[in-house]
JSON list of C-alpha atoms in Angstrom, two decimals:
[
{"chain": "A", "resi": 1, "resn": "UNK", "atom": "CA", "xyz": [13.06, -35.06, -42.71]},
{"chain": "A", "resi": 2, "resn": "UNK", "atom": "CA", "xyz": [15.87, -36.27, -44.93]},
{"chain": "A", "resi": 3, "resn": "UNK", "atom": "CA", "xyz": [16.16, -39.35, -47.36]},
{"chain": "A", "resi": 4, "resn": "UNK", "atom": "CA", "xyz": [18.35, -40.83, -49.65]},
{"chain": "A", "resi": 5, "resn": "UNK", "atom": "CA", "xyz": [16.88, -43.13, -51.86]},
{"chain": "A", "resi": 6, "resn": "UNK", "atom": "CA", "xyz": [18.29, -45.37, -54.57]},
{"chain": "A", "resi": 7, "resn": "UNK", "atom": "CA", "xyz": [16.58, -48.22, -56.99]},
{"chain": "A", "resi": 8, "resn": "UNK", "atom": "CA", "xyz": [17.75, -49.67, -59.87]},
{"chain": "A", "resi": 9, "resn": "UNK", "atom": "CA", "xyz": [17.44, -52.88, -61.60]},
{"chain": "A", "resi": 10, "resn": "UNK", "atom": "CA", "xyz": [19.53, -55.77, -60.89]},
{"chain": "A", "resi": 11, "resn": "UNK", "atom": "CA", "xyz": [20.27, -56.61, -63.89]},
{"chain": "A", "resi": 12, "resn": "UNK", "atom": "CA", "xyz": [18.29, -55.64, -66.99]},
{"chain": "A", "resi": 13, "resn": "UNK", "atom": "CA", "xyz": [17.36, -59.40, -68.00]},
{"chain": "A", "resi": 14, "resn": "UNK", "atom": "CA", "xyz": [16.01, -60.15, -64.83]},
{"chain": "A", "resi": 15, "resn": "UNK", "atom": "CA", "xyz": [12.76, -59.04, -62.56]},
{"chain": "A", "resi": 16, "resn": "UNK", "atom": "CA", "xyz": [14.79, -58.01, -59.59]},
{"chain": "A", "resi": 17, "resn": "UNK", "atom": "CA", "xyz": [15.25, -54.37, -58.62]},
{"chain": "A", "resi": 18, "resn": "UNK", "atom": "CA", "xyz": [17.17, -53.45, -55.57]},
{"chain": "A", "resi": 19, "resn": "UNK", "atom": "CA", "xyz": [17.96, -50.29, -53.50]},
{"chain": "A", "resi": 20, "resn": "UNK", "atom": "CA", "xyz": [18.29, -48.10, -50.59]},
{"chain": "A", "resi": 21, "resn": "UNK", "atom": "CA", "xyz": [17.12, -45.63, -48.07]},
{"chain": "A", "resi": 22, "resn": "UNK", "atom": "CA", "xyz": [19.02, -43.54, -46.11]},
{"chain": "A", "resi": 23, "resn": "UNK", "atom": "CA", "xyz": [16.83, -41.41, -43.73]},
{"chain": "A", "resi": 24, "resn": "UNK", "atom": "CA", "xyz": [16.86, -38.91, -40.92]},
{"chain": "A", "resi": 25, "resn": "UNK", "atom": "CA", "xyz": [13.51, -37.98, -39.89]},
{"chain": "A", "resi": 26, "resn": "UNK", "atom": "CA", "xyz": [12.35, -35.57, -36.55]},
{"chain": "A", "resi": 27, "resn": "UNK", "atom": "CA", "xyz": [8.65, -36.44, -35.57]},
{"chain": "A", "resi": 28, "resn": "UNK", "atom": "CA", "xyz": [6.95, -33.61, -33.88]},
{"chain": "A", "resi": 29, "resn": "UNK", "atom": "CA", "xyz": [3.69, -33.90, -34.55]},
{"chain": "A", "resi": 30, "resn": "UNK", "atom": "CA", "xyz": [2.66, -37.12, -32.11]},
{"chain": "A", "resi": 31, "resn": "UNK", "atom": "CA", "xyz": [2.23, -34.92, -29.21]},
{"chain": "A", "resi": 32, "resn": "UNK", "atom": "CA", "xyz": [3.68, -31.50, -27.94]},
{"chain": "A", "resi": 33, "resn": "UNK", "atom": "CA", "xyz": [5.39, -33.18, -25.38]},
{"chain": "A", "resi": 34, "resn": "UNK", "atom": "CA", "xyz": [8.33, -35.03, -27.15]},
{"chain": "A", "resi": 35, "resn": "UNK", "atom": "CA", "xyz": [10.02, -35.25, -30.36]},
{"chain": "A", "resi": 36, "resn": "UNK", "atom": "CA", "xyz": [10.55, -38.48, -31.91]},
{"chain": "A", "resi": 37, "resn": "UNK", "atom": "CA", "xyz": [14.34, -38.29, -33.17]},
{"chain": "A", "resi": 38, "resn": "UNK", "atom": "CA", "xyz": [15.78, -41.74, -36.10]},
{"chain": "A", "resi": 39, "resn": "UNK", "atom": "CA", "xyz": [18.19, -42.95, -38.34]},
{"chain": "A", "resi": 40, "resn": "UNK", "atom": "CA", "xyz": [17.13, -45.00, -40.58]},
{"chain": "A", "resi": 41, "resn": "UNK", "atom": "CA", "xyz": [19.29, -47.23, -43.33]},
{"chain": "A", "resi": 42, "resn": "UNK", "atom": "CA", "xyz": [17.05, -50.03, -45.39]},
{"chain": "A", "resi": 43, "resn": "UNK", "atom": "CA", "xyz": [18.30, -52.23, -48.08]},
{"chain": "A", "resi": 44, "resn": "UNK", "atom": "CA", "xyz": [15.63, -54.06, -50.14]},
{"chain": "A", "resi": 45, "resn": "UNK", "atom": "CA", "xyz": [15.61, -56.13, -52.71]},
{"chain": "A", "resi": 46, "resn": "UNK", "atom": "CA", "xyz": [11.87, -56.80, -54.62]},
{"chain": "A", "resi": 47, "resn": "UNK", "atom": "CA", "xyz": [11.31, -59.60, -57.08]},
{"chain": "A", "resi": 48, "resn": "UNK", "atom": "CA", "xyz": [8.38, -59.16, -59.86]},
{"chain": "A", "resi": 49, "resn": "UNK", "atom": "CA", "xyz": [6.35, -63.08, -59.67]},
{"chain": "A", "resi": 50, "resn": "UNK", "atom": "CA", "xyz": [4.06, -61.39, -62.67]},
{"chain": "A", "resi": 51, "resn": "UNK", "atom": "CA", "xyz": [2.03, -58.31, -63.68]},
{"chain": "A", "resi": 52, "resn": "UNK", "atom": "CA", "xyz": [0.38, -57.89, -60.25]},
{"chain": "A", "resi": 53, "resn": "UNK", "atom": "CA", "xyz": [2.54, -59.56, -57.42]},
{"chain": "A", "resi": 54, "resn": "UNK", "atom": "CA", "xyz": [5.02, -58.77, -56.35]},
{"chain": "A", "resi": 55, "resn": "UNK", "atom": "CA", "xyz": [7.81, -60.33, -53.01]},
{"chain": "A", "resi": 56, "resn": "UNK", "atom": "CA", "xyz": [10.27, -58.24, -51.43]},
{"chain": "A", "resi": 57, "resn": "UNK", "atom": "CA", "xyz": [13.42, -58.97, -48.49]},
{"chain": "A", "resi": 58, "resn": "UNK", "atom": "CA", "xyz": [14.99, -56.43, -46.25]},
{"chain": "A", "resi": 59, "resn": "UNK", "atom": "CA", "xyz": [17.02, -55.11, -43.80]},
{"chain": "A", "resi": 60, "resn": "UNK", "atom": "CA", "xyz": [16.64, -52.23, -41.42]},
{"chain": "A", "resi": 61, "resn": "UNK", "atom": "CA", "xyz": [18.84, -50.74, -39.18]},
{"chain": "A", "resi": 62, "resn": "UNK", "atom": "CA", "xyz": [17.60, -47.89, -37.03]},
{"chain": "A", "resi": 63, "resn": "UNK", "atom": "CA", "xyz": [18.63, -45.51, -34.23]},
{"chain": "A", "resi": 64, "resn": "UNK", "atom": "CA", "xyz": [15.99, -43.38, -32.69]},
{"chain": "A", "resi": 65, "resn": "UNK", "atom": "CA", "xyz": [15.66, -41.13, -29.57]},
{"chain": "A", "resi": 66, "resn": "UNK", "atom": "CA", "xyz": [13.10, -38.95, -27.76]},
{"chain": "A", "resi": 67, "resn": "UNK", "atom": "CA", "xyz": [13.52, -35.43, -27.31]},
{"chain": "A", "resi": 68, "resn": "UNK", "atom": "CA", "xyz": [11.41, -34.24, -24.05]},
{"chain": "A", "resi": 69, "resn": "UNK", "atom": "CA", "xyz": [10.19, -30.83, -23.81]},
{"chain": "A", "resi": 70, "resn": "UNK", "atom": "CA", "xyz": [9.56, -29.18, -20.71]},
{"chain": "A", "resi": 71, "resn": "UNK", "atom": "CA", "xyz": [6.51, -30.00, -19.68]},
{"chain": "A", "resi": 72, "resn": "UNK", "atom": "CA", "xyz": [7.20, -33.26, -19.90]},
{"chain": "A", "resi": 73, "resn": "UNK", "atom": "CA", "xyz": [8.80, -33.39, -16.67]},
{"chain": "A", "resi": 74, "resn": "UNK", "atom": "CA", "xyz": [5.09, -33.86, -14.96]},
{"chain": "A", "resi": 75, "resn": "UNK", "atom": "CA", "xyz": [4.95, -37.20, -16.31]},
{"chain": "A", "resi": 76, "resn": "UNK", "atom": "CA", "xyz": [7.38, -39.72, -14.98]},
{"chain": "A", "resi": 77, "resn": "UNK", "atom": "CA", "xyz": [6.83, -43.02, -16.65]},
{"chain": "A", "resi": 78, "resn": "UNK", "atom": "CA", "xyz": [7.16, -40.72, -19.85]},
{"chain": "A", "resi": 79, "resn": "UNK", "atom": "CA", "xyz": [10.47, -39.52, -18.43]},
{"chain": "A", "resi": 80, "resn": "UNK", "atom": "CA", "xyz": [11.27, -43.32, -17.90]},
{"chain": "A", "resi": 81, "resn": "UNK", "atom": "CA", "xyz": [10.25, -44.58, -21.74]},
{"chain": "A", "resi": 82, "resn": "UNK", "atom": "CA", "xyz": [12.26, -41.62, -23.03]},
{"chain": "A", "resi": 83, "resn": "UNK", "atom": "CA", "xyz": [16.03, -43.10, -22.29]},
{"chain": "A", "resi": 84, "resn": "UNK", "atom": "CA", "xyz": [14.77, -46.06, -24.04]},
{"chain": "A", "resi": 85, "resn": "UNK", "atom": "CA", "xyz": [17.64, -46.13, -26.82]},
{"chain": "A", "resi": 86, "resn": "UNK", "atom": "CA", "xyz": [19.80, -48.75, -28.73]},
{"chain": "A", "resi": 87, "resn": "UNK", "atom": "CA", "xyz": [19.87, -50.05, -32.42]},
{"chain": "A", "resi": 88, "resn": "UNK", "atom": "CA", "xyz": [16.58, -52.02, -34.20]},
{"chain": "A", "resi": 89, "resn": "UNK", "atom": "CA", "xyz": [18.27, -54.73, -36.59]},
{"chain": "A", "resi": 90, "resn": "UNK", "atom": "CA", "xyz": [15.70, -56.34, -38.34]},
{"chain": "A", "resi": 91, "resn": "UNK", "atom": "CA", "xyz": [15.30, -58.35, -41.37]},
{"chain": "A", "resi": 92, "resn": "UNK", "atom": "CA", "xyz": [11.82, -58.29, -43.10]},
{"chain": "A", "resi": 93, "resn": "UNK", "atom": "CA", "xyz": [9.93, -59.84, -46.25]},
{"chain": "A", "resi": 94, "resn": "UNK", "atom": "CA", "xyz": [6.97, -58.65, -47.87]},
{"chain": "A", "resi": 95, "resn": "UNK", "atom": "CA", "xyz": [4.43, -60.15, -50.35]},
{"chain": "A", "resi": 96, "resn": "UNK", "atom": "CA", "xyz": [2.47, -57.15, -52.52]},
{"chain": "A", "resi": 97, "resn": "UNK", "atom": "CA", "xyz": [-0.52, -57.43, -54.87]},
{"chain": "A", "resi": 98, "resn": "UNK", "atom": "CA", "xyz": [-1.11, -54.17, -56.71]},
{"chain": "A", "resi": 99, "resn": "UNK", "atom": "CA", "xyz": [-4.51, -54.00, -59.46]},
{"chain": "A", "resi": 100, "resn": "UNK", "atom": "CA", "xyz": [-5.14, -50.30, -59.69]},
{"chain": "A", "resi": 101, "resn": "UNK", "atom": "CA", "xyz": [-4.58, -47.82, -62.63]},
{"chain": "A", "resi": 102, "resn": "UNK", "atom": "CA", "xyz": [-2.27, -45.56, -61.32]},
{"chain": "A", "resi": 103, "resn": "UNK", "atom": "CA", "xyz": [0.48, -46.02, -58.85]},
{"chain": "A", "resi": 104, "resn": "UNK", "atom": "CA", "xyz": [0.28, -42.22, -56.85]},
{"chain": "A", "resi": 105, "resn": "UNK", "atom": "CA", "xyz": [-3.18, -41.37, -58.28]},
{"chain": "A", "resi": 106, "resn": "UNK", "atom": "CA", "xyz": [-5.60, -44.83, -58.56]},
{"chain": "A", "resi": 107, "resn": "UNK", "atom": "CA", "xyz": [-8.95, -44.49, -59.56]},
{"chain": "A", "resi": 108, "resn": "UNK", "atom": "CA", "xyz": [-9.75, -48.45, -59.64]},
{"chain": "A", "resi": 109, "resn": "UNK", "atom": "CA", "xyz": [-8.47, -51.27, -58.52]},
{"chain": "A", "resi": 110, "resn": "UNK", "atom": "CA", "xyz": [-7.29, -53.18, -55.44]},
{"chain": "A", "resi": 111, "resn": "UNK", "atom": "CA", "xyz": [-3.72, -52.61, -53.25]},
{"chain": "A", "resi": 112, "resn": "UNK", "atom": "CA", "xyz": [-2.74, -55.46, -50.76]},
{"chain": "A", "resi": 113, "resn": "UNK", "atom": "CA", "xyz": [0.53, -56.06, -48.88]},
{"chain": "A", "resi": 114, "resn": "UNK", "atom": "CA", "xyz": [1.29, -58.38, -46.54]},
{"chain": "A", "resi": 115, "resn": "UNK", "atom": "CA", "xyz": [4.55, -57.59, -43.98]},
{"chain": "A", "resi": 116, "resn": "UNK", "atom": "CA", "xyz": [6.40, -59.45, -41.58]},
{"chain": "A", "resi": 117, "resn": "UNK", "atom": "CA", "xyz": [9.73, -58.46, -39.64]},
{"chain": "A", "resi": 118, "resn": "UNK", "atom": "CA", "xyz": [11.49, -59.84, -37.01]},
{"chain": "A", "resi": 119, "resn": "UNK", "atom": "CA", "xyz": [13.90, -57.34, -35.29]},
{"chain": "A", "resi": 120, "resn": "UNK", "atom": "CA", "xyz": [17.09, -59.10, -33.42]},
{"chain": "A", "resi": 121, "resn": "UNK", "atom": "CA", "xyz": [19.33, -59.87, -35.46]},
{"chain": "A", "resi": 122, "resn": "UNK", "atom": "CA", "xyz": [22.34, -57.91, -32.99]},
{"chain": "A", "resi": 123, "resn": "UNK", "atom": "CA", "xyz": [20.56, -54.72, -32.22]},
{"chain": "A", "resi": 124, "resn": "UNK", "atom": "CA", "xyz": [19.43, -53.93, -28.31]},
{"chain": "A", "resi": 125, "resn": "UNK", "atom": "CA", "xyz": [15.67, -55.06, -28.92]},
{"chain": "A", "resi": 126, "resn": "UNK", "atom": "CA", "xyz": [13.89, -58.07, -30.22]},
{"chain": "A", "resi": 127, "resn": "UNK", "atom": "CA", "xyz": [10.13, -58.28, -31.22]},
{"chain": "A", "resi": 128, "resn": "UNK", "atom": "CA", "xyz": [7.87, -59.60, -34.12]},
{"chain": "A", "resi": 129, "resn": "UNK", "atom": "CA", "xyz": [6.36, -57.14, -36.59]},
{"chain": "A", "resi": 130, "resn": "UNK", "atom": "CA", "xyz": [3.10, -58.27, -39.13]},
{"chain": "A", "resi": 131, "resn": "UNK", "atom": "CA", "xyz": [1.11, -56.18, -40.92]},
{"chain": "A", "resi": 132, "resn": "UNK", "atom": "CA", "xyz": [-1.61, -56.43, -43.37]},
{"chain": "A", "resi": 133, "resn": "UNK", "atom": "CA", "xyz": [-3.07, -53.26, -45.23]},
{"chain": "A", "resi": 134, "resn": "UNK", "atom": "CA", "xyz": [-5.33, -53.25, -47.68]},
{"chain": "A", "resi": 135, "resn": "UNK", "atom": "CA", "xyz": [-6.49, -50.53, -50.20]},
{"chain": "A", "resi": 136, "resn": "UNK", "atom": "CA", "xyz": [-9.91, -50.52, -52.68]},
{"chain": "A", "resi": 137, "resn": "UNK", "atom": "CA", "xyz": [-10.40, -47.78, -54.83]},
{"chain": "A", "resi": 138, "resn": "UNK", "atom": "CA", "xyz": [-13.66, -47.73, -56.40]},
{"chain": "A", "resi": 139, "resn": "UNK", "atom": "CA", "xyz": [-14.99, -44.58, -59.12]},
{"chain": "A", "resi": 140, "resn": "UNK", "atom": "CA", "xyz": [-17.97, -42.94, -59.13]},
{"chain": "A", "resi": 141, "resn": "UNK", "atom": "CA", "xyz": [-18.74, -40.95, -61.71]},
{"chain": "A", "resi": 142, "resn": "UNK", "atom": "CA", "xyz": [-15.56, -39.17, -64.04]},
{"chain": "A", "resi": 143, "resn": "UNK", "atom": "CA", "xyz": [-14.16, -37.06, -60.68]},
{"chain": "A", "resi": 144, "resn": "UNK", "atom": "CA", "xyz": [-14.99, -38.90, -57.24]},
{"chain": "A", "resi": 145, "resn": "UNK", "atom": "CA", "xyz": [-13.19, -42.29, -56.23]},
{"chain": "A", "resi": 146, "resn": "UNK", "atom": "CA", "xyz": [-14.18, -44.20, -52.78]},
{"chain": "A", "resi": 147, "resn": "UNK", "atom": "CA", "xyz": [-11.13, -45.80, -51.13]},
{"chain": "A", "resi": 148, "resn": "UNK", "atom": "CA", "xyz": [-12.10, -48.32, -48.70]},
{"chain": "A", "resi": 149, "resn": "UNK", "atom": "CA", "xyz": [-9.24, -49.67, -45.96]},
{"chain": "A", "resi": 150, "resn": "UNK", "atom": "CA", "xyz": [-8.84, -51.98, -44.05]},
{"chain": "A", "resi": 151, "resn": "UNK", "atom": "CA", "xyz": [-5.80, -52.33, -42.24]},
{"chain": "A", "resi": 152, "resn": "UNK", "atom": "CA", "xyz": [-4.18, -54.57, -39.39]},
{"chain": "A", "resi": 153, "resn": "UNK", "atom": "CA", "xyz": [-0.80, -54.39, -37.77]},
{"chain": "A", "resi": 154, "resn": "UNK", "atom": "CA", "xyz": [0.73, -56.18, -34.87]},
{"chain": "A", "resi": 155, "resn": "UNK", "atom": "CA", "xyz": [3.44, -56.29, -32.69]},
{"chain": "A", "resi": 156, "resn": "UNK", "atom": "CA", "xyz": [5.10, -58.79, -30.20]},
{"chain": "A", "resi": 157, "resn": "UNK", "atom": "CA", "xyz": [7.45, -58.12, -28.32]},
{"chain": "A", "resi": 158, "resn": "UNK", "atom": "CA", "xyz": [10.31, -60.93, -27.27]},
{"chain": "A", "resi": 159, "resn": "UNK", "atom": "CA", "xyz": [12.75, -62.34, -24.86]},
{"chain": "A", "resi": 160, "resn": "UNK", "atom": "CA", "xyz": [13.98, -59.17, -22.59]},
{"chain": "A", "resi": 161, "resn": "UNK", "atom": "CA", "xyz": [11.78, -57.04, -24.61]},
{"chain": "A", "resi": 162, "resn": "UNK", "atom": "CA", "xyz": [8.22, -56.05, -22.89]},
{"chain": "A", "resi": 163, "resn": "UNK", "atom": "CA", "xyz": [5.99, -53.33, -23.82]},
{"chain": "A", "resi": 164, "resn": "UNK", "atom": "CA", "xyz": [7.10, -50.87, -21.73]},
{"chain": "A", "resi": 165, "resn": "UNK", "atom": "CA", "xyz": [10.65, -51.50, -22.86]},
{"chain": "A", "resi": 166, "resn": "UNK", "atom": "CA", "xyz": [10.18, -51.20, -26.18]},
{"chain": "A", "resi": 167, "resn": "UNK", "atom": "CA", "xyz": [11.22, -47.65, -28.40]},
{"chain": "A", "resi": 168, "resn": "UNK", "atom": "CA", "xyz": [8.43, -44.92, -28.53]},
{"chain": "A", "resi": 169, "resn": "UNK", "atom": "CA", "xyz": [9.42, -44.82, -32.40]},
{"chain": "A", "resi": 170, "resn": "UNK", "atom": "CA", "xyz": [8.77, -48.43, -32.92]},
{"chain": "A", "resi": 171, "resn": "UNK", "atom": "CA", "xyz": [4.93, -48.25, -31.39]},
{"chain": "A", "resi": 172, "resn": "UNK", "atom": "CA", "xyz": [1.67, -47.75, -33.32]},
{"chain": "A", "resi": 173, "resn": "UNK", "atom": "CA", "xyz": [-0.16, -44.84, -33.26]},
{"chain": "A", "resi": 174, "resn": "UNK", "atom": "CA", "xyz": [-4.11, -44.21, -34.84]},
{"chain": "A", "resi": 175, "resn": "UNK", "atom": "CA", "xyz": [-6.10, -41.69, -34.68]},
{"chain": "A", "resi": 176, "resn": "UNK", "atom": "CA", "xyz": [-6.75, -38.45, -37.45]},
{"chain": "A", "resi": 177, "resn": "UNK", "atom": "CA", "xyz": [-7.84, -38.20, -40.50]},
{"chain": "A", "resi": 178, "resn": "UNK", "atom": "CA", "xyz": [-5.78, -40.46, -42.78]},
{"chain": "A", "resi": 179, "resn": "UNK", "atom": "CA", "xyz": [-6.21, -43.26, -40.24]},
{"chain": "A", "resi": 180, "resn": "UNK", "atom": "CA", "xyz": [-9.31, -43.12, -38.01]},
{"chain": "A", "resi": 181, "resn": "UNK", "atom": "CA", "xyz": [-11.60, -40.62, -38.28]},
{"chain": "A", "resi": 182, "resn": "UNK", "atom": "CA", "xyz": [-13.66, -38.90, -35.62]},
{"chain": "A", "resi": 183, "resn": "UNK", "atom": "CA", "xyz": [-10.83, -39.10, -33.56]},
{"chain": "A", "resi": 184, "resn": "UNK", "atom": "CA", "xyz": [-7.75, -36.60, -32.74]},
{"chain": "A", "resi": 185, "resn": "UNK", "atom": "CA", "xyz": [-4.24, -37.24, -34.78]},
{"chain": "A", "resi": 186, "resn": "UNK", "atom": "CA", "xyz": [-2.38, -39.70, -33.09]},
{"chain": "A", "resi": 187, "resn": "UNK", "atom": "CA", "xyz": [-4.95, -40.00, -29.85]},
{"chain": "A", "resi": 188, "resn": "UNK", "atom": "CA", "xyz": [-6.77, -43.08, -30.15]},
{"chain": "A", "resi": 189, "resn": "UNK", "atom": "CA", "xyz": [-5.08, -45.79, -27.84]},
{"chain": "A", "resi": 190, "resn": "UNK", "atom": "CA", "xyz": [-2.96, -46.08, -24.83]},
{"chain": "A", "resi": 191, "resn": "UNK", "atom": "CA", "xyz": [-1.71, -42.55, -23.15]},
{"chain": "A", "resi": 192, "resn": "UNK", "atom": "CA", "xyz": [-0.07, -41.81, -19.67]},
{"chain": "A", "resi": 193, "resn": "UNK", "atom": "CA", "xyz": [-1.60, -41.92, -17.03]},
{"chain": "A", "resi": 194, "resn": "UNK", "atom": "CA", "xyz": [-3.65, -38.89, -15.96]},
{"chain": "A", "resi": 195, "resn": "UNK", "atom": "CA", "xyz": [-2.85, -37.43, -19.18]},
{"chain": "A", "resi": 196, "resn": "UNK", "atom": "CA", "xyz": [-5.01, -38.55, -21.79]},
{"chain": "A", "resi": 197, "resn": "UNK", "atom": "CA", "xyz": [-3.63, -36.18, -24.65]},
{"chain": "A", "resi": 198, "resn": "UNK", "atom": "CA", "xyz": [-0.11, -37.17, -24.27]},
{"chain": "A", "resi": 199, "resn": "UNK", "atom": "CA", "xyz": [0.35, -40.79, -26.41]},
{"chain": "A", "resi": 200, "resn": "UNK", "atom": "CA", "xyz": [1.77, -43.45, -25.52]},
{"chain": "A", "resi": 201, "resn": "UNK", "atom": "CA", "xyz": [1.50, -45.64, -28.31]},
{"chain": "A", "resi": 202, "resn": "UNK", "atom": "CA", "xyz": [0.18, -49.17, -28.66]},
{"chain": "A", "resi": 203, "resn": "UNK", "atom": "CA", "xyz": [1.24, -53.05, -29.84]},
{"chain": "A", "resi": 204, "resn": "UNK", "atom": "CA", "xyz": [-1.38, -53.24, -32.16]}
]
C-alpha cells in the first residue's frame, strides 16, 4: 500500500481543515484467489460545529481492478465479475461525534459517525453508500478497556448498476477478528457458487 496524505487548516481563524489522499493499495488478503488492485484520490474538507462534533464533504475518485490467479479459472461467474472496471466518482458527507480520551488509544468515551455517498457523478457506476459505526470504550480497572460496536453499512445500487455489476472493491466484506468473530477473515456472506471459501462480497 501507498498513501499520500495532506491536512492543514484552512485558514487559522476559522474551524475548517482540509486535505488529501492519494492512495495505491493491492488487497491480497480477501481470498487466495484474486487480488484486489485501486487508485484512490479523496479531497475532504471537515468543519469543527464544537468540542465533540464534527461535519465533513468529499470527493472520491477511484480506479480499481482484480487480479485473478490461476485457480481462479474454475469459477466462471468469478471470471465474469473480474473485468468489472471503470472510474467510482462520488461525492460524500459525513457527520462525526467523538467523546473519548484519546484519539489512537481511548480508554473512555463514545465514537459515532454517520456516512453517506452517492457515487455518479461521471464515473462508469452509480449506487448509494450509508453507513453508521459506532464505537464505546468502557475501563475496567487501570489496564483493561471493553469496546463495544455496533456497526451498520449499506449499499444500493442504481440505474444500470445491479449487484452483480457492481466492482468487487466497492462490496462489503465481514468476517475475522476485528469485525465478526467466530468466523473466518473475510468469509461471512455471499461466496460463489460451489465454493464457499472464495468471497464474493455483499450489499450490506
Amino acid at each position: 500500500n501507498y498513501t499520500l496524505s495532506w491536512t492543514k487548516p484552512y485558514f487559522m481563524d476559522t474551524k475548517w481543515t482540509i486535505g488529501f489522499d492519494l492512495s495505491k493499495s493491492t488487497t491480497r488478503y480477501i481470498s487466495k484467489e484474486y487480488d484486489l488492485e485501486t487508485t484512490t484520490l479523496a479531497l475532504r474538507a471537515q468543519y469543527d460545529l464544537n468540542q465533540f462534533v464534527r461535519w465533513g464533504i468529499q470527493y472520491r475518485l477511484k480506479n480499481g481492478s482484480v487480479d485473478l490467479h490461476h485457480d481462479a479459472s474454475e469459477i466462471g461467474q468469478l471470471e465474469r465479475e473480474a473485468n468489472i472496471h471503470g472510474l467510482i466518482s462520488a461525492v460524500g458527507t459525513s457527520l462525526s461525534y467523538d467523546s473519548t480520551n484519546h484519539p489512537i488509544k481511548p480508554s473512555c468515551g463514545f465514537r459515532s459517525r454517520l456516512m453517506l455517498e452517492y457515487a455518479g457523478l461521471g464515473g462508469d457506476h452509480q449506487f448509494f453508500n450509508m453507513a453508521y459505526l459506532n464505537s464505546y470504550y468502557f475501563p475496567v480497572g487501570s489496564r483493561l478497556v471493553i469496546k463495544y460496536r455496533a456497526d451498520f453499512r449499506f449499499i444500493q445500487p442504481l440505474g444500470n448498476t445491479r449487484y452483480d455489476t457492481l466492482p468487487l472493491d466497492e462490496r462489503i466484506f465481514l468476517g475475522g477478528e476485528f469485525m465478526v468473530r467466530g468466523f473466518r477473515p473475510y468469509r461471512l456472506g455471499p461466496h460463489y457458487k460451489d465454493h464457499p471459501d472464495v468471497p464474493r462480497g455483499g450489499l450490506s
